[in-house]
Short mmCIF file of C-alpha atoms in Angstrom, two decimals:
data_model
loop_
_atom_site.label_atom_id
_atom_site.label_comp_id
_atom_site.label_asym_id
_atom_site.label_seq_id
_atom_site.Cartn_x
_atom_site.Cartn_y
_atom_site.Cartn_z
CA MET A 1 136.81 125.14 138.46
CA GLU A 2 138.52 126.12 142.11
CA ILE A 3 136.33 126.09 145.39
CA GLU A 4 138.53 127.74 148.27
CA ILE A 5 137.72 129.13 151.53
CA SER A 6 138.06 132.72 151.10
CA SER A 7 141.28 135.09 152.14
CA SER A 8 142.28 138.20 151.19
CA ILE A 9 143.45 137.40 147.99
CA HIS A 10 139.90 136.88 146.55
CA LEU A 11 139.16 140.72 147.44
CA MET A 12 139.79 141.26 144.04
CA TYR A 13 136.44 139.75 143.08
CA VAL A 14 134.44 141.74 145.75
CA SER A 15 132.85 144.58 143.20
CA GLU A 16 131.77 141.92 140.87
CA ILE A 17 129.94 139.84 143.16
CA GLN A 18 128.39 142.65 145.21
CA GLN A 19 127.18 143.90 141.71
CA GLU A 20 125.84 140.48 140.70
CA MET A 21 123.82 140.18 144.09
CA TYR A 22 122.28 143.34 143.30
CA ASP A 23 121.22 142.56 139.55
CA SER A 24 120.27 139.07 140.32
CA ALA A 25 117.91 140.37 142.99
CA GLN A 26 116.76 143.09 140.50
CA ARG A 27 115.90 140.49 137.95
CA ARG A 28 114.06 138.11 140.09
CA GLY A 29 111.93 140.60 141.88
CA THR A 30 112.81 138.91 145.00
CA GLY A 31 115.27 139.19 147.76
CA ILE A 32 118.90 138.89 147.92
CA ALA A 33 119.40 141.40 150.79
CA LYS A 34 121.79 143.95 149.56
CA ARG A 35 125.32 144.01 151.41
CA SER A 36 128.01 146.68 151.37
CA ILE A 37 131.33 146.25 149.73
CA GLU A 38 132.99 146.39 153.20
CA TYR A 39 130.65 143.78 154.90
CA LEU A 40 131.33 141.53 151.82
CA SER A 41 135.27 142.04 152.16
CA LYS A 42 135.32 141.50 155.82
CA LYS A 43 133.62 138.22 155.42
CA ILE A 44 136.16 137.27 152.59
CA SER A 45 139.23 138.42 154.65
CA GLU A 46 138.34 136.52 157.73
CA GLY A 47 137.75 133.26 155.88
CA ASN A 48 133.92 133.33 156.62
CA ALA A 49 133.32 132.70 152.98
CA VAL A 50 133.55 130.37 149.78
CA ILE A 51 134.78 131.45 146.61
CA ALA A 52 134.67 129.55 143.49
CA SER A 53 137.03 130.79 140.40
CA GLU A 54 138.32 129.38 137.18
CA ASN A 55 141.34 130.82 135.12
CA GLY A 56 141.44 133.85 137.18
CA GLU A 57 137.40 134.82 136.97
CA TRP A 58 135.08 134.83 139.61
CA VAL A 59 132.68 131.92 139.44
CA GLY A 60 130.47 131.94 142.63
CA PHE A 61 130.14 132.94 146.18
CA CYS A 62 128.40 132.36 149.51
CA TYR A 63 129.10 133.41 152.98
CA ILE A 64 128.83 132.74 156.56
CA GLU A 65 126.97 134.61 159.43
CA THR A 66 126.28 133.90 162.93
CA TRP A 67 123.59 134.72 164.80
CA SER A 68 122.11 134.59 168.71
CA HIS A 69 125.92 134.04 170.28
CA GLY A 70 126.72 131.47 167.83
CA GLN A 71 123.65 129.17 168.50
CA PHE A 72 122.46 129.65 164.57
CA VAL A 73 124.58 130.18 161.60
CA ALA A 74 123.25 131.22 158.10
CA ASN A 75 124.87 130.36 154.84
CA SER A 76 123.98 133.60 152.84
CA GLY A 77 124.11 135.38 149.71
CA LEU A 78 124.67 132.43 147.28
CA ILE A 79 125.09 133.69 143.81
CA VAL A 80 127.07 132.49 140.54
CA SER A 81 128.06 134.61 137.69
CA PRO A 82 125.78 134.25 134.81
CA LYS A 83 128.34 133.09 132.72
CA PHE A 84 129.08 129.82 134.94
CA ARG A 85 125.39 128.86 135.65
CA GLU A 86 124.05 125.42 134.97
CA ARG A 87 127.45 123.77 135.71
CA GLY A 88 126.52 122.56 139.20
CA ALA A 89 128.51 125.49 140.71
CA ALA A 90 126.03 126.12 143.20
CA THR A 91 125.75 122.81 144.36
CA LEU A 92 129.73 122.76 144.85
CA ILE A 93 129.86 126.01 146.74
CA LYS A 94 126.89 125.31 149.19
CA ASN A 95 128.27 122.06 149.82
CA LYS A 96 131.90 123.76 150.82
CA VAL A 97 130.06 126.49 152.87
CA PHE A 98 127.96 123.90 154.42
CA GLN A 99 130.97 121.82 155.79
CA LEU A 100 133.02 125.15 156.59
CA SER A 101 130.04 126.41 158.76
CA ARG A 102 129.73 122.44 160.52
CA ASP A 103 133.81 122.78 161.01
CA LYS A 104 133.82 126.37 162.45
CA TYR A 105 130.44 126.17 164.61
CA PRO A 106 129.87 122.14 165.30
CA ASN A 107 127.18 122.81 167.95
CA ALA A 108 125.17 125.57 165.77
CA LYS A 109 122.19 125.08 164.05
CA ILE A 110 122.15 126.20 160.55
CA PHE A 111 119.89 128.04 158.59
CA GLY A 112 118.60 129.77 155.55
CA LEU A 113 115.91 131.98 153.92
CA THR A 114 115.33 131.63 150.15
CA THR A 115 112.98 131.93 147.36
CA GLY A 116 114.97 129.99 144.62
CA LEU A 117 113.77 126.07 144.18
CA ALA A 118 117.35 125.13 143.24
CA VAL A 119 118.59 126.34 146.76
CA MET A 120 115.71 124.67 148.41
CA LYS A 121 116.69 121.30 146.77
CA ILE A 122 120.47 121.73 147.53
CA ASN A 123 119.68 122.74 151.22
CA SER A 124 117.15 119.72 151.64
CA ASP A 125 120.15 117.11 149.90
CA LEU A 126 122.23 118.66 152.95
CA GLY A 127 119.63 117.44 155.51
CA TYR A 128 117.85 120.85 155.94
CA LYS A 129 114.31 121.00 156.65
CA PRO A 130 111.47 123.53 156.13
CA VAL A 131 110.33 125.08 158.98
CA ILE A 132 108.19 128.21 160.56
CA TYR A 133 110.17 131.36 161.15
CA SER A 134 109.68 131.16 164.91
CA GLU A 135 112.46 128.15 164.45
CA LEU A 136 114.95 130.56 163.31
CA THR A 137 117.22 133.06 165.16
CA GLN A 138 115.21 135.71 166.93
CA ASP A 139 118.29 137.94 166.75
CA GLU A 140 117.17 141.56 165.62
CA GLU A 141 120.16 142.34 163.66
CA PHE A 142 119.78 139.48 161.57
CA TRP A 143 115.91 140.43 160.60
CA ASN A 144 117.44 144.04 160.08
CA GLY A 145 119.25 142.73 157.59
CA CYS A 146 116.02 141.78 155.69
CA LYS A 147 115.46 145.53 155.33
CA ASN A 148 117.23 145.93 152.03
CA CYS A 149 115.08 143.14 150.37
CA VAL A 150 112.21 144.45 148.07
CA ASN A 151 109.87 141.82 150.02
CA TYR A 152 110.69 143.56 153.57
CA ASP A 153 107.08 145.44 153.82
CA ILE A 154 105.47 142.10 153.30
CA LEU A 155 107.86 140.68 156.19
CA MET A 156 106.65 143.16 158.42
CA LYS A 157 103.21 143.17 157.44
CA LYS A 158 103.19 139.50 158.36
CA GLU A 159 104.80 140.24 161.89
CA ARG A 160 107.78 138.14 160.65
CA LYS A 161 105.79 135.04 160.78
CA ASN A 162 106.31 134.41 157.04
CA CYS A 163 107.41 136.09 153.79
CA LEU A 164 108.06 134.98 150.20
CA CYS A 165 111.20 133.17 151.66
CA THR A 166 111.08 129.53 152.60
CA ALA A 167 112.58 128.98 155.91
CA MET A 168 115.10 125.85 156.13
CA LEU A 169 116.83 124.48 159.06
CA PHE A 170 119.58 121.93 159.81
CA VAL A 171 120.08 120.85 163.35
CA PRO A 172 123.31 119.07 164.42
CA GLU A 173 122.56 115.69 166.07
CA ASN A 174 124.33 116.61 169.30
CA ILE A 175 121.97 119.33 170.06
CA THR A 176 119.79 118.96 173.04
CA LYS A 177 116.99 121.13 174.50
CA ASN A 178 116.53 120.89 178.27
CA GLY A 179 118.63 117.82 178.50
CA VAL A 180 116.60 115.79 175.61
CA ALA A 181 117.94 115.29 172.23
CA TYR A 182 116.68 117.96 170.07
CA THR A 183 114.47 116.45 167.06
CA GLN A 184 114.74 118.06 163.80
CA PRO A 185 111.41 120.13 163.12
CA GLU A 186 109.49 118.10 160.64
CA ILE A 187 106.79 120.51 159.06
CA LYS A 188 104.13 119.40 157.06
CA TYR A 189 102.28 121.70 154.66
CA ASN A 190 98.84 121.08 153.38
CA ASN A 191 98.26 122.35 150.03
CA GLU A 192 97.37 126.11 150.45
CA GLN A 193 100.57 126.39 152.41
CA GLU A 194 102.36 124.59 149.81
CA SER A 195 101.15 126.72 147.22
CA ARG A 196 102.03 129.85 149.02
CA LEU A 197 105.40 128.73 149.28
CA SER A 198 105.93 127.98 145.66
CA VAL A 199 105.04 131.79 144.78
#
């Protein structure tokens, strides 16, 4: 299996990737926000994605987005082809896209929203911590990206304070806040909160 930073040579996979994102969201009934072919193609062409392949077949994909003028980076759209699941591809892809984010944006906080326990475990291993939504970017364009998610109505009813996704955040050690080292938020959940997060 090859795991590479994307380039235009990987555009041949974009239709399959978009379709699997859609199909996966439908099967799970939870959100992977739908992205257009044009949007995904731009990410791939600009080297802002990671592609896994094997013998010419697409295996998995994830891309990076920047928000709040580069203060935040999201690793988004992680998807693995059903044929190649249960082989550790998701972990390898997440590790690669995380390193790509750190290399391109060393001073940015890296965050993710997910309903998947496997992704939460991978994020935790990379140093992410669960946080409340107010710790994430407040960039309107980011939240507008949730409009294509099946859970968008829930998000808006909750006034963007929470939803079915768990928010996770990685803060680089060199980040400071008002001249003081920024401490990675440490959120402790009571049993009721843990129950909500596991839905």
